[in-house]
Amino acid sequence: MNSDDVWQQFGVTSWPAQRARLRAVVFGCLSLTVIAAGLWWSGAIIPHIRWELDDFFLHADVDENGVLSAFVHIDVENEGAASFTLTDISAEVPGLRFLPADTAKEERPAVTVAPGDLERLTRRVVITDCAAVPHEPQPIRFTYETWTGTRSAEVTWDSWRLNGPEEDLPIAWQRALAGNVCNQAVKDWS
């Protein structure tokens, strides 16, 4: 019988055995960290999305009930390595409201974006009160599905630029959108 056997009887293992276990635990923790970081970086856990609101085709529309609206085209680019499905877009912005997709008008209720791809989503935005739309940038809430399940997140789109005589001034996306639509509606009624 040697001293290691005596120490083992009391529940104390030798230093080489403890070092081996410690190395296994450290290696396991580092491996899990590297795997989690890789999944995070790839967009497999939370998608990496680049948004762009295309205002080139923005046109004011007043329906037979007097409701002022516009169709907005949203470019959604997947910059990650895992695909995701965008299922809903909404916003709690005073003075404007996103409507759900209208399949009769060929609006897609959900769009799946593969890695590296760009998809276009069209939604109707109703302007309920031109003056009530805030001047500070407001977030958009989007719901998406990945292999990990359904989640939602908020994003604030970049400000639009207002061309001035000497410089370009930033203006909140929702304020620029409402101003553009409201001005078009007034001009069309004149």
PDB file of C-alpha atoms in Angstrom:
ATOM      1  CA  MET A   1       0.000   0.000   0.000  1.00  0.00           C
ATOM      2  CA  ASN A   2       1.356   3.416  -0.938  1.00  0.00           C
ATOM      3  CA  SER A   3       0.452   6.949   0.194  1.00  0.00           C
ATOM      4  CA  ASP A   4      -1.942   7.518  -2.771  1.00  0.00           C
ATOM      5  CA  ASP A   5      -4.012   4.503  -1.655  1.00  0.00           C
ATOM      6  CA  VAL A   6      -4.257   5.893   1.879  1.00  0.00           C
ATOM      7  CA  TRP A   7      -5.359   9.325   0.626  1.00  0.00           C
ATOM      8  CA  GLN A   8      -7.965   7.709  -1.667  1.00  0.00           C
ATOM      9  CA  GLN A   9      -9.494   5.847   1.329  1.00  0.00           C
ATOM     10  CA  PHE A  10     -10.159   9.261   2.907  1.00  0.00           C
ATOM     11  CA  GLY A  11     -11.676  10.665  -0.324  1.00  0.00           C
ATOM     12  CA  VAL A  12      -8.651  12.709  -1.274  1.00  0.00           C
ATOM     13  CA  THR A  13      -7.218  11.882  -4.675  1.00  0.00           C
ATOM     14  CA  SER A  14      -3.730  12.442  -5.827  1.00  0.00           C
ATOM     15  CA  TRP A  15      -2.637  15.759  -7.303  1.00  0.00           C
ATOM     16  CA  PRO A  16      -2.178  14.333 -10.845  1.00  0.00           C
ATOM     17  CA  ALA A  17      -5.762  12.986 -10.822  1.00  0.00           C
ATOM     18  CA  GLN A  18      -7.108  16.332  -9.593  1.00  0.00           C
ATOM     19  CA  ARG A  19      -5.188  18.157 -12.309  1.00  0.00           C
ATOM     20  CA  ALA A  20      -6.613  15.824 -14.937  1.00  0.00           C
ATOM     21  CA  ARG A  21     -10.173  16.486 -13.708  1.00  0.00           C
ATOM     22  CA  LEU A  22      -9.517  20.223 -13.534  1.00  0.00           C
ATOM     23  CA  ARG A  23      -8.179  20.188 -17.096  1.00  0.00           C
ATOM     24  CA  ALA A  24     -11.286  18.302 -18.281  1.00  0.00           C
ATOM     25  CA  VAL A  25     -13.607  20.828 -16.601  1.00  0.00           C
ATOM     26  CA  VAL A  26     -11.683  23.817 -18.006  1.00  0.00           C
ATOM     27  CA  PHE A  27     -11.589  22.245 -21.483  1.00  0.00           C
ATOM     28  CA  GLY A  28     -15.345  21.543 -21.289  1.00  0.00           C
ATOM     29  CA  CYS A  29     -16.128  25.132 -20.263  1.00  0.00           C
ATOM     30  CA  LEU A  30     -13.912  26.579 -22.981  1.00  0.00           C
ATOM     31  CA  SER A  31     -15.476  24.286 -25.576  1.00  0.00           C
ATOM     32  CA  LEU A  32     -18.991  25.357 -24.589  1.00  0.00           C
ATOM     33  CA  THR A  33     -17.925  29.011 -24.700  1.00  0.00           C
ATOM     34  CA  VAL A  34     -16.429  28.630 -28.180  1.00  0.00           C
ATOM     35  CA  ILE A  35     -19.543  26.805 -29.448  1.00  0.00           C
ATOM     36  CA  ALA A  36     -21.888  29.425 -27.955  1.00  0.00           C
ATOM     37  CA  ALA A  37     -19.808  32.275 -29.405  1.00  0.00           C
ATOM     38  CA  GLY A  38     -19.809  30.572 -32.804  1.00  0.00           C
ATOM     39  CA  LEU A  39     -23.581  30.156 -32.758  1.00  0.00           C
ATOM     40  CA  TRP A  40     -24.033  33.765 -31.627  1.00  0.00           C
ATOM     41  CA  TRP A  41     -21.661  35.105 -34.277  1.00  0.00           C
ATOM     42  CA  SER A  42     -23.270  33.044 -37.043  1.00  0.00           C
ATOM     43  CA  GLY A  43     -26.731  34.431 -36.358  1.00  0.00           C
ATOM     44  CA  ALA A  44     -28.065  31.007 -35.401  1.00  0.00           C
ATOM     45  CA  ILE A  45     -29.298  32.263 -32.016  1.00  0.00           C
ATOM     46  CA  ILE A  46     -30.168  35.890 -32.811  1.00  0.00           C
ATOM     47  CA  PRO A  47     -30.270  36.787 -36.506  1.00  0.00           C
ATOM     48  CA  HIS A  48     -28.003  39.457 -37.946  1.00  0.00           C
ATOM     49  CA  ILE A  49     -30.405  41.608 -39.945  1.00  0.00           C
ATOM     50  CA  ARG A  50     -29.779  44.708 -42.015  1.00  0.00           C
ATOM     51  CA  TRP A  51     -32.958  46.738 -42.509  1.00  0.00           C
ATOM     52  CA  GLU A  52     -33.655  49.393 -45.060  1.00  0.00           C
ATOM     53  CA  LEU A  53     -36.879  51.262 -45.643  1.00  0.00           C
ATOM     54  CA  ASP A  54     -37.156  52.043 -49.351  1.00  0.00           C
ATOM     55  CA  ASP A  55     -38.833  55.451 -49.727  1.00  0.00           C
ATOM     56  CA  PHE A  56     -38.479  55.648 -53.523  1.00  0.00           C
ATOM     57  CA  PHE A  57     -41.881  54.015 -54.172  1.00  0.00           C
ATOM     58  CA  LEU A  58     -43.607  55.754 -51.257  1.00  0.00           C
ATOM     59  CA  HIS A  59     -46.990  57.067 -52.369  1.00  0.00           C
ATOM     60  CA  ALA A  60     -49.868  58.479 -50.322  1.00  0.00           C
ATOM     61  CA  ASP A  61     -53.230  56.799 -50.694  1.00  0.00           C
ATOM     62  CA  VAL A  62     -56.609  57.944 -49.363  1.00  0.00           C
ATOM     63  CA  ASP A  63     -59.245  55.226 -49.542  1.00  0.00           C
ATOM     64  CA  GLU A  64     -63.028  55.615 -49.883  1.00  0.00           C
ATOM     65  CA  ASN A  65     -63.344  55.971 -46.079  1.00  0.00           C
ATOM     66  CA  GLY A  66     -60.838  58.836 -45.956  1.00  0.00           C
ATOM     67  CA  VAL A  67     -58.069  56.732 -44.369  1.00  0.00           C
ATOM     68  CA  LEU A  68     -54.599  58.029 -45.231  1.00  0.00           C
ATOM     69  CA  SER A  69     -52.030  55.311 -45.790  1.00  0.00           C
ATOM     70  CA  ALA A  70     -48.966  54.299 -47.758  1.00  0.00           C
ATOM     71  CA  PHE A  71     -47.329  51.039 -48.697  1.00  0.00           C
ATOM     72  CA  VAL A  72     -43.792  50.782 -47.391  1.00  0.00           C
ATOM     73  CA  HIS A  73     -41.234  48.425 -48.845  1.00  0.00           C
ATOM     74  CA  ILE A  74     -38.788  47.026 -46.330  1.00  0.00           C
ATOM     75  CA  ASP A  75     -35.599  45.335 -47.508  1.00  0.00           C
ATOM     76  CA  VAL A  76     -34.492  42.649 -45.065  1.00  0.00           C
ATOM     77  CA  GLU A  77     -30.989  41.232 -45.517  1.00  0.00           C
ATOM     78  CA  ASN A  78     -29.687  38.244 -43.589  1.00  0.00           C
ATOM     79  CA  GLU A  79     -26.060  38.888 -42.678  1.00  0.00           C
ATOM     80  CA  GLY A  80     -25.840  35.725 -40.574  1.00  0.00           C
ATOM     81  CA  ALA A  81     -25.122  32.086 -41.372  1.00  0.00           C
ATOM     82  CA  ALA A  82     -28.552  30.721 -40.357  1.00  0.00           C
ATOM     83  CA  SER A  83     -31.883  31.409 -42.033  1.00  0.00           C
ATOM     84  CA  PHE A  84     -34.789  33.038 -40.198  1.00  0.00           C
ATOM     85  CA  THR A  85     -38.447  33.727 -40.904  1.00  0.00           C
ATOM     86  CA  LEU A  86     -39.815  37.199 -40.241  1.00  0.00           C
ATOM     87  CA  THR A  87     -43.443  36.733 -39.159  1.00  0.00           C
ATOM     88  CA  ASP A  88     -44.633  40.145 -37.945  1.00  0.00           C
ATOM     89  CA  ILE A  89     -43.734  43.830 -37.866  1.00  0.00           C
ATOM     90  CA  SER A  90     -45.431  46.303 -35.557  1.00  0.00           C
ATOM     91  CA  ALA A  91     -44.779  49.627 -33.870  1.00  0.00           C
ATOM     92  CA  GLU A  92     -46.321  51.646 -31.076  1.00  0.00           C
ATOM     93  CA  VAL A  93     -45.856  55.045 -32.631  1.00  0.00           C
ATOM     94  CA  PRO A  94     -48.428  57.769 -31.985  1.00  0.00           C
ATOM     95  CA  GLY A  95     -50.011  58.890 -35.230  1.00  0.00           C
ATOM     96  CA  LEU A  96     -49.181  55.844 -37.345  1.00  0.00           C
ATOM     97  CA  ARG A  97     -49.881  52.136 -37.369  1.00  0.00           C
ATOM     98  CA  PHE A  98     -48.605  49.107 -39.290  1.00  0.00           C
ATOM     99  CA  LEU A  99     -51.397  46.923 -40.664  1.00  0.00           C
ATOM    100  CA  PRO A 100     -51.090  43.153 -40.915  1.00  0.00           C
ATOM    101  CA  ALA A 101     -50.270  41.674 -44.310  1.00  0.00           C
ATOM    102  CA  ASP A 102     -53.168  41.607 -46.763  1.00  0.00           C
ATOM    103  CA  THR A 103     -52.863  38.429 -48.818  1.00  0.00           C
ATOM    104  CA  ALA A 104     -55.544  39.726 -51.221  1.00  0.00           C
ATOM    105  CA  LYS A 105     -53.062  42.468 -52.204  1.00  0.00           C
ATOM    106  CA  GLU A 106     -50.267  39.904 -52.531  1.00  0.00           C
ATOM    107  CA  GLU A 107     -48.526  40.953 -49.344  1.00  0.00           C
ATOM    108  CA  ARG A 108     -46.605  38.093 -47.768  1.00  0.00           C
ATOM    109  CA  PRO A 109     -47.478  37.583 -44.097  1.00  0.00           C
ATOM    110  CA  ALA A 110     -44.102  35.944 -43.453  1.00  0.00           C
ATOM    111  CA  VAL A 111     -40.825  35.925 -45.312  1.00  0.00           C
ATOM    112  CA  THR A 112     -37.939  33.486 -44.925  1.00  0.00           C
ATOM    113  CA  VAL A 113     -34.504  34.962 -45.508  1.00  0.00           C
ATOM    114  CA  ALA A 114     -31.685  32.537 -46.250  1.00  0.00           C
ATOM    115  CA  PRO A 115     -28.101  33.330 -45.225  1.00  0.00           C
ATOM    116  CA  GLY A 116     -26.690  36.117 -47.379  1.00  0.00           C
ATOM    117  CA  ASP A 117     -30.032  36.766 -49.113  1.00  0.00           C
ATOM    118  CA  LEU A 118     -32.172  39.887 -49.342  1.00  0.00           C
ATOM    119  CA  GLU A 119     -35.970  39.790 -49.282  1.00  0.00           C
ATOM    120  CA  ARG A 120     -38.498  42.589 -49.672  1.00  0.00           C
ATOM    121  CA  LEU A 121     -41.496  42.882 -47.386  1.00  0.00           C
ATOM    122  CA  THR A 122     -44.432  45.201 -48.112  1.00  0.00           C
ATOM    123  CA  ARG A 123     -46.686  46.570 -45.370  1.00  0.00           C
ATOM    124  CA  ARG A 124     -49.386  49.199 -45.313  1.00  0.00           C
ATOM    125  CA  VAL A 125     -48.878  51.998 -42.817  1.00  0.00           C
ATOM    126  CA  VAL A 126     -51.893  54.071 -41.795  1.00  0.00           C
ATOM    127  CA  ILE A 127     -51.255  57.683 -40.784  1.00  0.00           C
ATOM    128  CA  THR A 128     -53.911  58.458 -38.172  1.00  0.00           C
ATOM    129  CA  ASP A 129     -52.625  61.909 -37.174  1.00  0.00           C
ATOM    130  CA  CYS A 130     -49.850  63.689 -39.075  1.00  0.00           C
ATOM    131  CA  ALA A 131     -49.094  66.116 -36.238  1.00  0.00           C
ATOM    132  CA  ALA A 132     -48.961  63.426 -33.522  1.00  0.00           C
ATOM    133  CA  VAL A 133     -46.048  61.493 -35.055  1.00  0.00           C
ATOM    134  CA  PRO A 134     -43.069  62.058 -32.720  1.00  0.00           C
ATOM    135  CA  HIS A 135     -39.820  63.713 -33.768  1.00  0.00           C
ATOM    136  CA  GLU A 136     -37.601  61.275 -31.812  1.00  0.00           C
ATOM    137  CA  PRO A 137     -36.781  57.951 -33.522  1.00  0.00           C
ATOM    138  CA  GLN A 138     -39.175  55.199 -32.455  1.00  0.00           C
ATOM    139  CA  PRO A 139     -38.448  51.458 -32.458  1.00  0.00           C
ATOM    140  CA  ILE A 140     -40.074  48.811 -34.632  1.00  0.00           C
ATOM    141  CA  ARG A 141     -40.912  45.451 -33.088  1.00  0.00           C
ATOM    142  CA  PHE A 142     -40.368  42.415 -35.259  1.00  0.00           C
ATOM    143  CA  THR A 143     -41.155  38.784 -34.547  1.00  0.00           C
ATOM    144  CA  TYR A 144     -38.989  36.099 -36.078  1.00  0.00           C
ATOM    145  CA  GLU A 145     -38.559  32.345 -36.002  1.00  0.00           C
ATOM    146  CA  THR A 146     -35.267  30.467 -36.016  1.00  0.00           C
ATOM    147  CA  TRP A 147     -34.363  26.890 -35.196  1.00  0.00           C
ATOM    148  CA  THR A 148     -34.308  27.938 -31.527  1.00  0.00           C
ATOM    149  CA  GLY A 149     -37.964  29.085 -31.572  1.00  0.00           C
ATOM    150  CA  THR A 150     -40.017  32.262 -31.908  1.00  0.00           C
ATOM    151  CA  ARG A 151     -38.707  35.512 -30.483  1.00  0.00           C
ATOM    152  CA  SER A 152     -39.221  39.223 -30.866  1.00  0.00           C
ATOM    153  CA  ALA A 153     -36.860  42.164 -30.816  1.00  0.00           C
ATOM    154  CA  GLU A 154     -36.919  45.896 -31.402  1.00  0.00           C
ATOM    155  CA  VAL A 155     -34.897  47.907 -33.874  1.00  0.00           C
ATOM    156  CA  THR A 156     -34.764  51.633 -34.547  1.00  0.00           C
ATOM    157  CA  TRP A 157     -34.252  52.401 -38.202  1.00  0.00           C
ATOM    158  CA  ASP A 158     -31.669  54.944 -39.232  1.00  0.00           C
ATOM    159  CA  SER A 159     -32.775  58.532 -39.585  1.00  0.00           C
ATOM    160  CA  TRP A 160     -33.627  59.876 -43.009  1.00  0.00           C
ATOM    161  CA  ARG A 161     -31.755  62.891 -44.311  1.00  0.00           C
ATOM    162  CA  LEU A 162     -33.543  66.156 -45.038  1.00  0.00           C
ATOM    163  CA  ASN A 163     -31.725  68.073 -47.764  1.00  0.00           C
ATOM    164  CA  GLY A 164     -31.181  71.639 -46.696  1.00  0.00           C
ATOM    165  CA  PRO A 165     -29.541  74.541 -48.544  1.00  0.00           C
ATOM    166  CA  GLU A 166     -26.267  74.216 -46.623  1.00  0.00           C
ATOM    167  CA  GLU A 167     -26.295  70.743 -45.072  1.00  0.00           C
ATOM    168  CA  ASP A 168     -28.311  67.553 -44.689  1.00  0.00           C
ATOM    169  CA  LEU A 169     -30.237  67.277 -41.440  1.00  0.00           C
ATOM    170  CA  PRO A 170     -31.232  63.979 -39.814  1.00  0.00           C
ATOM    171  CA  ILE A 171     -34.943  63.433 -39.256  1.00  0.00           C
ATOM    172  CA  ALA A 172     -36.537  60.443 -37.507  1.00  0.00           C
ATOM    173  CA  TRP A 173     -37.725  57.772 -39.952  1.00  0.00           C
ATOM    174  CA  GLN A 174     -41.364  57.859 -38.783  1.00  0.00           C
ATOM    175  CA  ARG A 175     -41.504  61.652 -38.897  1.00  0.00           C
ATOM    176  CA  ALA A 176     -40.067  61.715 -42.427  1.00  0.00           C
ATOM    177  CA  LEU A 177     -42.477  58.982 -43.534  1.00  0.00           C
ATOM    178  CA  ALA A 178     -45.521  60.751 -42.077  1.00  0.00           C
ATOM    179  CA  GLY A 179     -44.417  64.131 -43.422  1.00  0.00           C
ATOM    180  CA  ASN A 180     -43.894  62.723 -46.898  1.00  0.00           C
ATOM    181  CA  VAL A 181     -47.268  60.920 -46.966  1.00  0.00           C
ATOM    182  CA  CYS A 182     -49.198  63.820 -45.434  1.00  0.00           C
ATOM    183  CA  ASN A 183     -47.626  66.337 -47.827  1.00  0.00           C
ATOM    184  CA  GLN A 184     -48.460  64.136 -50.828  1.00  0.00           C
ATOM    185  CA  ALA A 185     -52.073  63.760 -49.665  1.00  0.00           C
ATOM    186  CA  VAL A 186     -52.495  67.523 -49.259  1.00  0.00           C
ATOM    187  CA  LYS A 187     -50.864  68.180 -52.636  1.00  0.00           C
ATOM    188  CA  ASP A 188     -53.111  65.582 -54.348  1.00  0.00           C
ATOM    189  CA  TRP A 189     -56.256  67.178 -52.842  1.00  0.00           C
ATOM    190  CA  SER A 190     -55.293  70.666 -54.012  1.00  0.00           C
TER     191      SER A 190
END
